Tab-separated table of C-alpha atoms and ligand atoms in Angstrom:
chain	number	residue	atom	x	y	z
F	20	MET	CA	0.226	-0.184	0.303
F	21	ASP	CA	0.992	3.382	-0.848
F	22	VAL	CA	0.054	6.215	1.670
F	23	ALA	CA	0.640	10.194	1.217
F	24	LEU	CA	-1.238	12.713	2.636
F	25	GLY	CA	-3.407	15.197	0.537
F	26	ILE	CA	-4.590	18.551	1.167
F	27	ASP	CA	-6.951	20.078	-1.168
F	28	ILE	CA	-7.584	23.661	-1.082
F	29	GLY	CA	-10.362	25.746	-2.378
F	30	GLY	CA	-11.253	29.328	-2.179
F	31	THR	CA	-13.861	28.535	1.461
F	32	GLY	CA	-11.828	24.972	2.765
F	33	MET	CA	-8.584	23.794	2.862
F	34	LYS	CA	-9.289	19.623	3.486
F	35	ALA	CA	-6.911	16.626	3.860
F	36	ALA	CA	-7.284	12.782	4.797
F	37	PRO	CA	-4.077	9.931	4.052
F	38	VAL	CA	-4.939	8.210	0.759
F	39	ASP	CA	-4.225	4.732	0.005
F	40	VAL	CA	-3.115	5.778	-3.424
F	41	THR	CA	-3.311	2.257	-4.962
F	42	THR	CA	-6.810	1.852	-4.624
F	43	GLY	CA	-7.973	6.066	-3.941
F	44	ARG	CA	-9.527	4.948	-0.096
F	45	LEU	CA	-9.189	7.503	2.162
F	46	LEU	CA	-7.686	6.257	5.510
F	47	GLY	CA	-8.468	8.452	7.870
F	48	GLU	CA	-11.695	10.889	8.473
F	49	ARG	CA	-11.515	13.680	6.124
F	50	PHE	CA	-10.275	17.018	8.170
F	51	ARG	CA	-11.384	20.249	6.985
F	52	ILE	CA	-9.992	23.836	8.102
F	53	PRO	CA	-12.274	27.068	6.180
F	54	THR	CA	-9.688	28.862	4.430
F	55	PRO	CA	-8.643	31.825	6.056
F	56	GLN	CA	-9.155	35.363	4.826
F	57	PRO	CA	-7.090	36.879	3.428
F	58	SER	CA	-6.067	34.121	2.067
F	59	THR	CA	-2.029	34.769	2.354
F	60	PRO	CA	0.869	32.163	1.742
F	61	GLU	CA	1.557	32.656	5.106
F	62	ALA	CA	-1.816	32.320	6.802
F	63	MET	CA	-2.334	29.460	3.748
F	64	ALA	CA	0.769	27.455	5.427
F	65	ALA	CA	-0.143	27.791	8.574
F	66	VAL	CA	-2.839	26.224	7.852
F	67	VAL	CA	-1.277	23.196	5.668
F	68	ARG	CA	0.994	22.543	9.320
F	69	ASP	CA	-2.205	22.046	11.087
F	70	LEU	CA	-3.759	19.835	8.684
F	71	ASP	CA	-0.418	17.573	7.918
F	72	ARG	CA	-0.419	17.465	12.010
F	73	HIS	CA	-3.928	15.880	12.449
F	74	PHE	CA	-3.111	12.925	11.068
F	75	THR	CA	0.476	12.316	12.586
F	76	ASP	CA	-1.224	9.555	14.278
F	77	ILE	CA	-1.498	7.388	10.775
F	78	THR	CA	1.492	9.531	8.869
F	79	GLY	CA	3.693	9.413	11.662
F	80	GLY	CA	4.624	12.776	10.484
F	81	ARG	CA	6.135	10.995	7.163
F	82	GLY	CA	5.654	10.214	3.514
F	83	PRO	CA	4.823	12.276	0.672
F	84	VAL	CA	2.172	15.558	0.862
F	85	GLY	CA	0.475	16.108	-2.337
F	86	VAL	CA	-1.334	19.941	-2.386
F	87	ALA	CA	-4.349	20.868	-4.848
F	88	PHE	CA	-4.005	24.361	-5.335
F	89	PRO	CA	-7.138	26.595	-6.718
F	90	ALA	CA	-4.799	28.462	-9.700
F	91	VAL	CA	-2.409	28.147	-12.349
F	92	VAL	CA	0.669	25.677	-10.859
F	93	ARG	CA	4.199	25.334	-12.834
F	94	SER	CA	6.979	23.540	-10.854
F	95	GLY	CA	5.529	24.437	-7.140
F	96	VAL	CA	5.004	28.350	-8.336
F	97	VAL	CA	1.792	29.811	-8.747
F	98	HIS	CA	0.965	31.594	-11.682
F	99	SER	CA	-2.441	33.087	-11.266
F	100	ALA	CA	-4.769	34.374	-8.369
F	101	ALA	CA	-8.667	34.506	-8.996
F	102	ASN	CA	-9.844	33.324	-5.918
F	103	ILE	CA	-7.310	33.462	-3.449
F	104	ASP	CA	-4.815	36.590	-2.028
F	105	SER	CA	-3.035	37.973	-4.952
F	106	SER	CA	0.272	37.839	-2.988
F	107	TRP	CA	0.034	34.852	-4.220
F	108	MET	CA	1.285	35.622	-7.664
F	109	GLY	CA	4.761	34.231	-8.571
F	110	ALA	CA	4.983	32.837	-5.091
F	111	ASP	CA	6.812	29.630	-4.701
F	112	ALA	CA	4.016	27.529	-3.123
F	113	ALA	CA	5.342	24.153	-3.121
F	114	SER	CA	8.898	25.797	-1.011
F	115	ALA	CA	6.781	27.633	1.176
F	116	PHE	CA	4.216	23.907	2.143
F	117	SER	CA	7.471	22.017	2.367
F	118	GLU	CA	8.599	24.365	4.908
F	119	ALA	CA	5.478	24.661	7.338
F	120	VAL	CA	5.234	20.519	7.058
F	121	GLY	CA	9.404	19.714	7.177
F	122	ARG	CA	9.187	17.797	3.793
F	123	PRO	CA	8.732	17.755	0.638
F	124	VAL	CA	5.444	18.802	-1.039
F	125	VAL	CA	3.699	18.415	-4.458
F	126	VAL	CA	1.464	21.328	-5.433
F	127	VAL	CA	-0.770	21.187	-8.667
F	128	ASN	CA	-3.715	22.631	-9.671
F	129	ASP	CA	-6.932	21.398	-7.600
F	130	ALA	CA	-8.570	20.831	-10.719
F	131	ASP	CA	-5.868	18.439	-12.513
F	132	ALA	CA	-6.041	16.506	-9.493
F	133	ALA	CA	-9.639	16.045	-9.265
F	134	GLY	CA	-9.382	14.858	-13.059
F	135	ILE	CA	-6.487	12.426	-12.220
F	136	ALA	CA	-8.536	10.753	-9.286
F	137	GLU	CA	-12.283	11.379	-11.535
F	138	MET	CA	-9.916	9.525	-14.536
F	139	SER	CA	-8.433	6.755	-12.339
F	140	PHE	CA	-10.943	5.853	-9.708
F	141	GLY	CA	-14.095	7.899	-10.735
F	142	ALA	CA	-16.751	8.567	-13.427
F	143	GLY	CA	-13.786	8.669	-16.005
F	144	ARG	CA	-12.032	4.909	-15.243
F	145	GLY	CA	-11.122	3.524	-18.320
F	146	ARG	CA	-11.833	5.979	-20.527
F	147	SER	CA	-10.124	7.222	-24.007
F	148	GLY	CA	-10.289	9.595	-26.430
F	149	LEU	CA	-10.818	13.162	-24.942
F	150	VAL	CA	-12.509	13.443	-21.444
F	151	ILE	CA	-12.662	16.834	-19.990
F	152	THR	CA	-13.972	17.164	-16.129
F	153	LEU	CA	-15.165	20.518	-14.352
F	154	THR	CA	-15.520	21.248	-10.929
F	155	LEU	CA	-17.997	23.908	-10.199
F	156	GLY	CA	-17.888	25.429	-6.743
F	157	THR	CA	-16.106	29.205	-5.404
F	158	GLY	CA	-14.899	28.891	-9.286
F	159	ILE	CA	-14.895	26.499	-12.179
F	160	GLY	CA	-11.777	24.429	-12.327
F	161	SER	CA	-11.042	21.623	-15.537
F	162	GLY	CA	-9.054	19.067	-15.946
F	163	MET	CA	-8.445	17.589	-19.722
F	164	PHE	CA	-7.560	14.447	-20.751
F	165	MET	CA	-6.255	12.743	-23.944
F	166	ASP	CA	-6.577	9.094	-24.076
F	167	GLY	CA	-6.427	9.493	-20.409
F	168	VAL	CA	-3.372	11.620	-20.612
F	169	LEU	CA	-3.357	14.852	-18.290
F	170	VAL	CA	-3.257	18.581	-20.552
F	171	PRO	CA	-2.062	20.533	-17.237
F	172	ASN	CA	-3.523	23.775	-16.216
F	173	THR	CA	-6.321	24.440	-18.703
F	174	GLU	CA	-8.698	27.113	-17.682
F	175	PHE	CA	-12.059	27.044	-18.895
F	176	GLY	CA	-13.464	28.832	-16.120
F	177	HIS	CA	-11.397	31.852	-17.459
F	178	LEU	CA	-12.881	32.198	-21.124
F	179	GLU	CA	-14.980	34.893	-21.714
F	180	PHE	CA	-18.417	34.929	-21.624
F	181	ARG	CA	-20.606	37.969	-22.042
F	182	GLY	CA	-17.459	40.213	-21.010
F	183	GLU	CA	-16.727	38.233	-18.237
F	184	SER	CA	-15.110	34.840	-16.916
F	185	VAL	CA	-17.635	32.094	-17.619
F	186	GLU	CA	-16.869	31.534	-13.754
F	187	ARG	CA	-18.354	34.373	-12.990
F	188	TYR	CA	-21.569	33.148	-14.607
F	189	ALA	CA	-21.923	29.633	-13.406
F	190	ALA	CA	-19.715	28.144	-10.906
F	191	ALA	CA	-21.756	27.569	-7.852
F	192	SER	CA	-20.629	30.214	-6.226
F	193	ALA	CA	-23.011	32.444	-8.660
F	194	MET	CA	-26.393	30.653	-7.856
F	195	GLU	CA	-25.507	31.973	-4.191
F	196	ARG	CA	-24.005	35.558	-5.117
F	197	GLU	CA	-27.255	35.729	-7.442
F	198	GLU	CA	-29.591	34.172	-5.482
F	199	LEU	CA	-30.418	31.701	-8.633
F	200	PRO	CA	-33.250	29.011	-8.563
F	201	TRP	CA	-31.123	25.482	-9.155
F	202	GLU	CA	-32.603	25.204	-12.954
F	203	ASP	CA	-31.328	28.882	-13.611
F	204	TRP	CA	-28.346	27.957	-12.565
F	205	ALA	CA	-28.108	24.694	-14.343
F	206	ASP	CA	-29.065	26.346	-17.669
F	207	ARG	CA	-26.036	28.959	-17.772
F	208	VAL	CA	-24.099	25.540	-16.620
F	209	GLY	CA	-25.735	24.421	-19.815
F	210	GLU	CA	-24.545	27.584	-21.669
F	211	PHE	CA	-20.819	26.956	-21.184
F	212	LEU	CA	-20.902	23.519	-22.151
F	213	ASP	CA	-22.635	24.691	-24.963
F	214	MET	CA	-19.399	26.645	-25.265
F	215	VAL	CA	-16.733	24.051	-24.339
F	216	ASP	CA	-18.443	21.807	-27.090
F	217	ARG	CA	-18.155	24.846	-30.063
F	218	LEU	CA	-14.502	24.852	-28.834
F	219	PHE	CA	-13.200	20.615	-27.588
F	220	SER	CA	-15.563	18.402	-29.344
F	221	PRO	CA	-14.830	16.646	-26.220
F	222	ASP	CA	-16.308	12.770	-25.935
F	223	MET	CA	-17.399	12.710	-22.479
F	224	VAL	CA	-17.386	15.615	-19.399
F	225	ILE	CA	-17.294	14.792	-16.194
F	226	LEU	CA	-19.023	17.665	-13.507
F	227	GLY	CA	-17.833	17.552	-10.256
F	228	GLY	CA	-17.706	19.768	-7.606
F	229	GLY	CA	-19.773	20.036	-4.180
F	230	VAL	CA	-22.814	20.576	-6.871
F	231	SER	CA	-21.917	16.977	-8.002
F	232	ARG	CA	-23.369	15.501	-4.355
F	233	GLU	CA	-27.048	16.558	-5.071
F	234	PRO	CA	-27.306	16.061	-9.110
F	235	GLU	CA	-31.049	15.741	-8.465
F	236	ARG	CA	-31.674	19.528	-8.272
F	237	TRP	CA	-30.405	20.438	-11.523
F	238	PHE	CA	-27.956	17.539	-13.437
F	239	HIS	CA	-31.916	16.865	-15.408
F	240	ARG	CA	-31.210	20.447	-17.389
F	241	ILE	CA	-28.301	19.372	-19.071
F	242	ASP	CA	-28.140	18.399	-22.137
F	243	THR	CA	-25.259	18.297	-24.410
F	244	ARG	CA	-24.138	16.292	-28.061
F	245	PHE	CA	-21.423	14.649	-26.038
F	246	GLU	CA	-22.097	12.179	-22.701
F	247	THR	CA	-22.194	14.249	-19.647
F	248	VAL	CA	-21.985	12.451	-16.629
F	249	ILE	CA	-22.142	13.367	-12.528
F	250	ALA	CA	-18.447	12.683	-10.868
F	251	ALA	CA	-18.548	9.728	-9.032
F	252	MET	CA	-16.459	10.961	-6.308
F	253	ALA	CA	-17.803	14.034	-4.619
F	254	ASN	CA	-15.972	15.927	-2.564
F	255	HIS	CA	-13.305	13.194	-2.342
F	256	ALA	CA	-11.419	13.680	-5.905
F	257	GLY	CA	-9.184	17.046	-4.671
F	258	VAL	CA	-7.884	15.319	-1.628
F	259	VAL	CA	-7.425	11.719	-3.614
F	260	GLY	CA	-5.829	13.764	-6.649
F	261	ALA	CA	-3.434	15.656	-4.897
F	262	ALA	CA	-2.656	12.348	-2.926
F	263	MET	CA	-1.818	10.741	-6.187
F	264	ALA	CA	0.719	13.353	-7.425
F	265	ALA	CA	2.773	13.010	-4.614
F	266	VAL	CA	4.125	9.806	-5.223
D	322	BGC	C1	-8.955	28.443	-10.922
D	322	BGC	C2	-7.963	27.642	-11.139
D	322	BGC	C3	-9.209	26.334	-10.360
D	322	BGC	C4	-10.340	27.079	-10.518
D	322	BGC	C5	-11.154	26.422	-8.706
D	322	BGC	C6	-9.859	29.165	-11.137
D	322	BGC	O1	-10.740	30.010	-10.528
D	322	BGC	O2	-8.324	30.028	-12.150
D	322	BGC	O3	-6.896	27.608	-11.280
D	322	BGC	O4	-8.656	25.205	-11.076
D	322	BGC	O5	-11.250	28.039	-10.069
D	322	BGC	O6	-10.448	25.936	-8.167
């Protein structure tokens, strides 16, 4: 059994669990701490330290650590800051988190991590062709897989729609902010999926994020020319994918 600690950082919560990366199973109950506001590198690194310490009984404070981070991340360095404090721009997240936990940490984009988990253990398992995984949360994250191979750091949520980024219009947070009924929000997701269709002609799209836990409220409104399914790993995908990226 290969075990790694997976940490999934979102706009509102930072979640962690030790993961058996050969099966995708969590080896302890997922632990969540609200994302600090402002979400500066120092404040978030302190939470990463607390999350790591919470699981010392299981990990012994040793072993690989992977972090799923809500931004473009190349070689551990952050290159965008849509839903996190702007002081992250250009910051070396891998070094900051490694210092916090006292051992090496691998940092990847959160939606790429969730996509990796879905493709290995969830709704995309064994699927070839062009598969796009989307997370609908504070922002919209995307993972793009050709025959199971990830093209990292795609940012479909930042495609422009009616003069603003489409995540402003169709992320789950837009429903809350604008007090939209579920059906109206789902129709916005449908418009976004039409745009994805026109640009990429995917074979399959997997819809994840917190809203994938209650598909009965909205998924019946989604009608696409390609196969669209609900993610199978609910909100564990980020934690599992983060752990997988670390080994
Ligand atoms: C960020 C992405 C991230 C997504 C989901 C977007 O605003 O630009 O990098 O994957 O939110 O957290």
